[in-house]
Amino acid sequence: DTDHSSRGHAPCSPSQFPSRHLCEGWLPEPDGGKIHPVTAEGTRCHEAMETGDDSQLESSWEETYVGYCRDYVENELRPAEVKIIEPMLEIAGGRSWGYADLLHLDLEEEPVLAQLVDWKFGWNRIAQASVNMQGIGYALGVFEKYPSLRAVEVHLVMPRLGYVTTHVFTRDGDFDRMW
């Protein structure tokens, strides 16, 4: 389902973790029903990445951002036996959940590895993957969903900024500290 506006959201999803870390009582507030233009661009770009259909993109800039992401998948990710678009990941036994953008799984490799990608189409540079609370939350969700996985490589891709940050979380070395 690519209609992001009608898709459910957890009361505290991984995308909210950074804001809630700064202020425990933070709640997302709609701006009188108005959607910021950059948010609308990001939604269109996300949906193009999910469906492969660029017909809803409204500018050459949006086409450039989507192209950057497609090139990243093609040239930077390892080929995977399983590719999941928009996986819903539960964290802490379902107490929180959210949707990452792309998950590549290699269940035959040793150690068993997943590559998780989240597209960031905004103007703001986000925290490095090694300390990014949203990325950590998604990595925890991947570890919970796939108990045989030994490592999750998180890729946070910011095409508007031409910037990518990655980090490999391991079950043995990082899992306990991630909580």
XYZ file of N, CA and C in Angstrom:
537
model
N 0.858 -1.185 0.000
C 0.000 0.000 0.000
C 0.895 1.237 0.000
N 0.760 2.082 -1.004
C 1.634 3.239 -1.114
C 0.956 4.539 -0.743
N -0.268 4.503 -0.262
C -0.931 5.732 0.165
C -0.513 6.042 1.594
N 0.545 6.831 1.729
C 1.106 7.127 3.043
C 0.128 7.883 3.938
N -0.768 8.654 3.360
C -1.672 9.468 4.169
C -2.707 8.625 4.902
N -3.025 7.444 4.382
C -4.046 6.622 5.027
C -3.452 5.466 5.834
N -2.136 5.291 5.750
C -1.477 4.199 6.474
C -1.420 4.541 7.953
N -1.636 3.568 8.811
C -1.606 3.793 10.249
C -0.210 4.129 10.751
N -0.171 4.772 11.902
C 1.095 5.104 12.552
C 1.008 4.709 14.012
N 2.101 4.188 14.540
C 2.158 3.839 15.956
C 2.130 5.119 16.780
N 1.570 5.057 17.994
C 1.575 6.242 18.863
C 2.984 6.775 19.107
N 3.972 5.886 19.091
C 5.375 6.308 19.213
C 6.200 5.444 18.276
N 6.283 5.865 17.016
C 7.003 5.093 16.013
C 8.477 5.486 16.000
N 9.351 4.667 15.375
C 10.765 4.999 15.319
C 11.060 6.376 14.720
N 10.226 6.845 13.794
C 10.471 8.170 13.217
C 10.289 9.277 14.254
N 9.591 8.974 15.348
C 9.393 9.962 16.424
C 10.432 9.843 17.537
N 11.240 8.777 17.537
C 12.185 8.559 18.628
C 13.097 9.755 18.897
N 13.686 10.396 17.871
C 14.578 11.522 18.178
C 13.854 12.672 18.896
N 12.655 13.010 18.452
C 11.912 14.106 19.084
C 11.495 13.743 20.500
N 11.062 12.521 20.701
C 10.642 12.098 22.038
C 11.829 11.974 22.983
N 13.008 11.695 22.440
C 14.207 11.642 23.273
C 14.513 13.030 23.842
N 14.308 14.054 23.026
C 14.554 15.430 23.468
C 13.470 15.930 24.410
N 12.225 15.501 24.185
C 11.102 15.950 25.013
C 10.109 14.803 25.121
N 10.069 14.178 26.286
C 9.244 12.986 26.477
C 7.773 13.215 26.156
N 7.282 14.420 26.362
C 5.878 14.711 26.115
C 5.576 15.176 24.711
N 6.572 15.172 23.819
C 6.378 15.649 22.450
C 5.320 14.814 21.742
N 4.439 15.498 21.043
C 3.447 14.843 20.193
C 3.454 15.519 18.830
N 3.341 14.748 17.767
C 3.283 15.380 16.450
C 1.973 16.150 16.323
N 2.075 17.371 15.874
C 0.872 18.191 15.730
C 0.697 18.588 14.278
N -0.457 18.304 13.721
C -0.704 18.741 12.347
C -0.781 20.266 12.299
N -0.324 20.837 11.202
C -0.313 22.284 11.027
C -1.630 22.721 10.393
N -2.722 22.576 11.140
C -4.027 22.964 10.618
C -4.415 22.193 9.372
N -3.896 20.975 9.249
C -4.207 20.171 8.073
C -3.342 20.496 6.869
N -2.461 21.502 6.993
C -1.582 21.873 5.876
C -0.372 20.960 5.850
N -0.004 20.546 4.664
C 1.185 19.724 4.488
C 2.276 20.616 3.914
N 3.431 20.616 4.561
C 4.559 21.427 4.103
C 4.973 20.953 2.706
N 5.332 21.862 1.816
C 5.714 21.470 0.448
C 6.847 20.446 0.395
N 7.830 20.553 1.293
C 8.938 19.585 1.285
C 8.433 18.214 1.738
N 7.482 18.191 2.667
C 6.876 16.928 3.095
C 6.136 16.286 1.925
N 5.383 17.076 1.182
C 4.653 16.552 0.018
C 5.623 16.004 -1.024
N 6.730 16.714 -1.264
C 7.747 16.216 -2.196
C 8.289 14.869 -1.725
N 8.606 14.791 -0.431
C 9.149 13.559 0.129
C 8.183 12.399 -0.005
N 6.898 12.659 0.209
C 5.890 11.609 0.063
C 5.835 11.114 -1.375
N 5.847 12.044 -2.325
C 5.824 11.629 -3.736
C 7.073 10.808 -4.086
N 8.228 11.239 -3.590
C 9.473 10.517 -3.873
C 9.459 9.131 -3.236
N 8.985 9.038 -1.983
C 8.866 7.732 -1.328
C 7.967 6.809 -2.145
N 6.833 7.317 -2.567
C 5.892 6.486 -3.310
C 6.463 6.055 -4.661
N 7.248 6.917 -5.310
C 7.902 6.532 -6.559
C 8.928 5.425 -6.305
N 9.645 5.512 -5.186
C 10.613 4.470 -4.855
C 9.918 3.138 -4.577
N 8.770 3.190 -3.955
C 8.045 1.968 -3.595
C 7.420 1.286 -4.808
N 6.891 2.090 -5.727
C 6.108 1.528 -6.832
C 6.869 1.449 -8.149
N 7.924 2.241 -8.295
C 8.612 2.333 -9.578
C 7.886 3.234 -10.557
N 6.812 3.861 -10.117
C 5.999 4.739 -10.963
C 6.350 6.197 -10.648
N 6.939 6.881 -11.616
C 7.359 8.271 -11.423
C 6.314 9.274 -11.893
N 5.152 8.823 -12.288
C 4.170 9.722 -12.904
C 3.659 10.795 -11.942
N 3.763 10.581 -10.639
C 3.288 11.578 -9.678
C 4.358 12.600 -9.300
N 5.596 12.383 -9.728
C 6.660 13.350 -9.432
C 6.357 14.649 -10.165
N 6.578 15.772 -9.488
C 6.155 17.062 -10.040
C 7.284 17.952 -10.532
N 8.529 17.520 -10.384
C 9.621 18.377 -10.837
C 10.831 17.540 -11.217
N 11.729 18.166 -11.964
C 12.971 17.481 -12.310
C 13.810 17.243 -11.064
N 13.653 18.091 -10.046
C 14.375 17.875 -8.779
C 13.916 16.569 -8.135
N 12.622 16.349 -8.087
C 12.112 15.112 -7.510
C 12.621 13.908 -8.305
N 12.647 14.016 -9.621
C 13.182 12.939 -10.449
C 14.651 12.686 -10.131
N 15.395 13.758 -9.881
C 16.808 13.638 -9.523
C 16.974 12.918 -8.184
N 16.159 13.277 -7.197
C 16.256 12.638 -5.873
C 15.949 11.147 -5.962
N 14.895 10.799 -6.698
C 14.525 9.395 -6.858
C 15.622 8.654 -7.627
N 16.169 9.275 -8.644
C 17.269 8.667 -9.394
C 18.480 8.404 -8.513
N 18.796 9.341 -7.629
C 19.905 9.181 -6.689
C 19.673 7.934 -5.832
N 18.449 7.771 -5.334
C 18.127 6.619 -4.481
C 18.198 5.315 -5.260
N 17.674 5.316 -6.469
C 17.734 4.098 -7.288
C 19.182 3.727 -7.600
N 19.994 4.732 -7.911
C 21.415 4.473 -8.157
C 22.086 3.906 -6.916
N 21.706 4.412 -5.758
C 22.285 3.922 -4.507
C 21.965 2.439 -4.321
N 20.728 2.064 -4.528
C 20.341 0.657 -4.395
C 21.136 -0.199 -5.371
N 21.221 0.257 -6.597
C 21.901 -0.512 -7.654
C 23.405 -0.642 -7.413
N 24.045 0.433 -6.953
C 25.503 0.471 -6.897
C 26.112 0.273 -5.515
N 25.347 0.496 -4.465
C 25.932 0.460 -3.125
C 25.460 -0.701 -2.259
N 24.290 -1.247 -2.531
C 23.801 -2.370 -1.731
C 24.243 -3.682 -2.358
N 24.493 -4.650 -1.511
C 24.799 -5.987 -2.014
C 23.525 -6.605 -2.577
N 23.656 -7.416 -3.603
C 22.468 -8.136 -4.081
C 21.913 -8.985 -2.933
N 20.599 -9.091 -2.871
C 19.985 -9.831 -1.776
C 19.018 -10.863 -2.318
N 18.897 -11.964 -1.579
C 17.947 -12.992 -1.999
C 16.519 -12.564 -1.703
N 16.324 -11.716 -0.692
C 14.990 -11.240 -0.328
C 15.027 -9.719 -0.248
N 14.104 -9.050 -0.955
C 13.976 -7.592 -0.903
C 12.554 -7.270 -0.466
N 12.442 -6.509 0.610
C 11.125 -6.153 1.125
C 10.989 -4.635 1.089
N 9.991 -4.146 0.366
C 9.719 -2.708 0.300
C 8.736 -2.362 1.407
N 9.060 -1.314 2.164
C 8.215 -0.832 3.263
C 7.894 -1.921 4.293
N 8.914 -2.597 4.825
C 8.601 -3.598 5.849
C 8.078 -2.925 7.115
N 7.032 -3.493 7.673
C 6.527 -3.015 8.958
C 7.312 -3.757 10.032
N 7.981 -2.990 10.900
C 8.841 -3.577 11.915
C 8.302 -3.257 13.301
N 8.082 -4.293 14.083
C 7.639 -4.120 15.463
C 8.855 -4.078 16.375
N 8.780 -3.235 17.386
C 9.862 -3.080 18.350
C 9.279 -3.320 19.735
N 10.067 -3.994 20.574
C 9.663 -4.290 21.954
C 8.336 -5.052 21.973
N 8.273 -6.106 21.164
C 7.080 -6.941 21.151
C 5.829 -6.228 20.691
N 5.973 -5.213 19.834
C 4.823 -4.492 19.292
C 4.457 -3.238 20.061
N 5.211 -2.904 21.108
C 4.921 -1.662 21.849
C 5.148 -0.444 20.964
N 6.021 -0.591 19.988
C 6.216 0.424 18.966
C 6.379 -0.300 17.639
N 6.147 0.417 16.562
C 6.329 -0.154 15.241
C 6.439 0.981 14.228
N 6.987 0.651 13.085
C 7.117 1.639 12.027
C 7.497 0.958 10.725
N 7.559 1.767 9.680
C 7.869 1.272 8.344
C 9.219 1.814 7.900
N 10.172 0.925 7.692
C 11.410 1.310 7.036
C 11.113 1.363 5.540
N 12.045 1.856 4.757
C 11.773 1.976 3.326
C 12.154 0.745 2.515
N 13.250 0.088 2.894
C 13.710 -1.063 2.115
C 14.524 -1.969 3.024
N 14.330 -3.269 2.863
C 15.093 -4.249 3.630
C 15.593 -5.319 2.679
N 16.908 -5.502 2.658
C 17.531 -6.584 1.898
C 17.994 -7.634 2.896
N 17.670 -8.889 2.645
C 18.068 -9.975 3.538
C 18.907 -10.993 2.794
N 19.995 -11.384 3.418
C 20.807 -12.501 2.946
C 20.817 -13.533 4.042
N 19.899 -14.479 3.954
C 19.750 -15.469 5.008
C 20.729 -16.628 4.854
N 21.399 -16.699 3.706
C 22.359 -17.781 3.472
C 23.769 -17.392 3.901
N 24.038 -16.088 4.023
C 25.379 -15.611 4.354
C 25.711 -15.883 5.808
N 26.994 -15.997 6.093
C 27.473 -16.094 7.478
C 28.422 -14.931 7.706
N 28.228 -14.037 8.654
C 27.035 -14.009 9.486
C 25.832 -13.545 8.678
N 24.677 -13.971 9.095
C 23.445 -13.608 8.409
C 23.279 -12.090 8.509
N 23.082 -11.442 7.362
C 23.116 -9.985 7.279
C 21.837 -9.424 6.676
N 21.422 -8.277 7.205
C 20.337 -7.506 6.601
C 20.869 -6.117 6.293
N 20.385 -5.540 5.215
C 20.658 -4.139 4.901
C 19.326 -3.419 4.930
N 19.238 -2.401 5.772
C 18.018 -1.625 5.945
C 18.277 -0.218 5.418
N 17.363 0.276 4.599
C 17.524 1.606 4.008
C 16.330 2.470 4.382
N 16.626 3.711 4.740
C 15.564 4.686 4.965
C 15.921 5.948 4.181
N 14.998 6.345 3.308
C 15.192 7.542 2.487
C 14.822 8.767 3.302
N 15.632 9.805 3.217
C 15.387 11.070 3.920
C 15.390 12.180 2.868
N 14.197 12.624 2.474
C 14.081 13.586 1.385
C 14.032 15.042 1.850
N 14.210 15.290 3.134
C 14.162 16.657 3.640
C 15.481 17.400 3.466
N 15.493 18.639 3.948
C 16.677 19.497 3.864
C 17.612 19.331 5.053
N 17.118 18.768 6.148
C 17.927 18.689 7.364
C 18.776 17.436 7.391
N 20.052 17.626 7.696
C 20.945 16.491 7.868
C 20.604 15.832 9.200
N 20.506 14.532 9.191
C 20.113 13.808 10.394
C 21.346 13.234 11.089
N 21.155 12.715 12.290
C 22.251 12.126 13.057
C 22.850 10.937 12.317
N 24.128 10.715 12.541
C 24.821 9.586 11.936
C 24.107 8.284 12.283
N 24.202 7.328 11.375
C 23.493 6.063 11.548
C 23.870 5.361 12.853
N 25.091 5.506 13.312
C 25.527 4.806 14.523
C 24.795 5.276 15.774
N 24.245 6.495 15.740
C 23.535 7.049 16.907
C 22.135 7.523 16.555
N 21.691 7.286 15.337
C 20.379 7.749 14.899
C 19.298 6.873 15.533
N 18.463 7.488 16.344
C 17.484 6.712 17.114
C 16.457 6.007 16.225
N 16.086 6.627 15.114
C 15.152 5.963 14.201
C 15.814 4.733 13.589
N 17.038 4.878 13.122
C 17.773 3.745 12.554
C 17.986 2.637 13.559
N 18.310 3.013 14.803
C 18.484 2.018 15.864
C 17.165 1.295 16.118
N 16.067 2.051 16.165
C 14.759 1.425 16.366
C 14.426 0.433 15.271
N 14.670 0.822 14.021
C 14.400 -0.099 12.919
C 15.312 -1.327 12.999
N 16.590 -1.119 13.343
C 17.511 -2.255 13.472
C 17.020 -3.219 14.547
N 16.545 -2.685 15.670
C 15.977 -3.541 16.715
C 14.795 -4.338 16.172
N 13.939 -3.669 15.398
C 12.794 -4.356 14.808
C 13.205 -5.479 13.872
N 14.281 -5.261 13.112
C 14.776 -6.300 12.209
C 15.320 -7.473 13.030
N 16.095 -7.170 14.081
C 16.610 -8.245 14.938
C 15.473 -9.045 15.564
N 14.409 -8.369 15.977
C 13.279 -9.075 16.583
C 12.546 -9.944 15.559
N 12.368 -9.413 14.358
C 11.606 -10.135 13.328
C 12.374 -11.335 12.773
N 13.698 -11.223 12.735
C 14.536 -12.272 12.147
C 15.593 -12.702 13.170
N 15.257 -13.632 14.059
C 16.165 -14.021 15.138
C 17.500 -14.613 14.672
N 17.562 -15.120 13.442
C 18.818 -15.702 12.954
C 19.803 -14.638 12.481
N 19.339 -13.406 12.303
C 20.240 -12.353 11.823
C 21.317 -12.055 12.851
N 22.523 -11.889 12.359
C 23.654 -11.546 13.217
C 24.017 -10.078 13.089
N 23.636 -9.424 11.971
C 24.018 -8.025 11.753
C 22.974 -7.310 10.898
N 22.780 -6.032 11.204
C 21.905 -5.165 10.427
C 22.720 -3.936 10.039
N 22.841 -3.729 8.738
C 23.551 -2.558 8.222
C 22.504 -1.498 7.878
N 22.524 -0.387 8.594
C 21.547 0.682 8.405
C 22.133 1.717 7.447
N 21.345 2.065 6.423
C 21.724 3.082 5.445
C 20.679 4.195 5.510
N 21.100 5.394 5.866
C 20.215 6.552 5.869
C 20.665 7.439 4.714
N 19.818 7.531 3.701
C 20.181 8.158 2.429
C 19.434 9.473 2.285
N 20.189 10.565 2.136
C 19.634 11.919 2.018
C 19.959 12.478 0.630
N 19.145 12.148 -0.380
C 19.472 12.524 -1.753
C 19.503 14.025 -1.987
N 18.679 14.776 -1.297
C 18.647 16.225 -1.485
C 19.993 16.853 -1.077
N 20.652 16.208 -0.098
C 21.926 16.706 0.409
C 23.125 15.977 -0.189
N 22.863 14.906 -0.956
C 23.958 14.116 -1.498
C 24.773 13.467 -0.397
N 24.101 13.022 0.661
C 24.791 12.502 1.842
C 24.176 11.173 2.268
N 25.046 10.260 2.677
C 24.621 8.959 3.176
C 25.413 8.659 4.440
N 24.756 8.094 5.434
C 25.447 7.611 6.618
C 25.029 6.166 6.835
N 26.000 5.313 7.172
C 25.721 3.897 7.377
C 26.382 3.424 8.666
N 25.831 2.348 9.204
C 26.446 1.706 10.365
C 25.965 0.261 10.431
N 26.876 -0.631 10.830
C 26.526 -2.036 11.021
C 26.324 -2.278 12.516
N 25.110 -2.706 12.862
C 24.792 -3.113 14.230
C 24.864 -4.633 14.280
N 25.526 -5.176 15.289
C 25.605 -6.625 15.423
C 24.804 -7.074 16.638
N 24.219 -8.251 16.509
C 23.436 -8.787 17.620
C 24.333 -8.998 18.837
N 25.520 -9.544 18.635
C 26.403 -9.843 19.763
C 27.027 -8.591 20.374
N 27.380 -7.612 19.545
C 28.102 -6.453 20.052
C 27.258 -5.242 20.395
N 26.093 -5.100 19.774
C 25.320 -3.864 19.927
C 23.930 -4.042 20.517
N 23.359 -5.225 20.420
C 21.957 -5.420 20.741
C 21.608 -4.909 22.136
N 22.397 -5.261 23.137
C 22.084 -4.836 24.512
C 22.152 -3.324 24.669
N 23.137 -2.665 24.070
C 23.269 -1.205 24.211
C 22.185 -0.452 23.447
N 21.608 -1.096 22.443
C 20.578 -0.444 21.638
C 19.292 -0.236 22.435
N 19.105 -1.009 23.473
C 17.912 -0.849 24.311
C 18.142 0.292 25.245
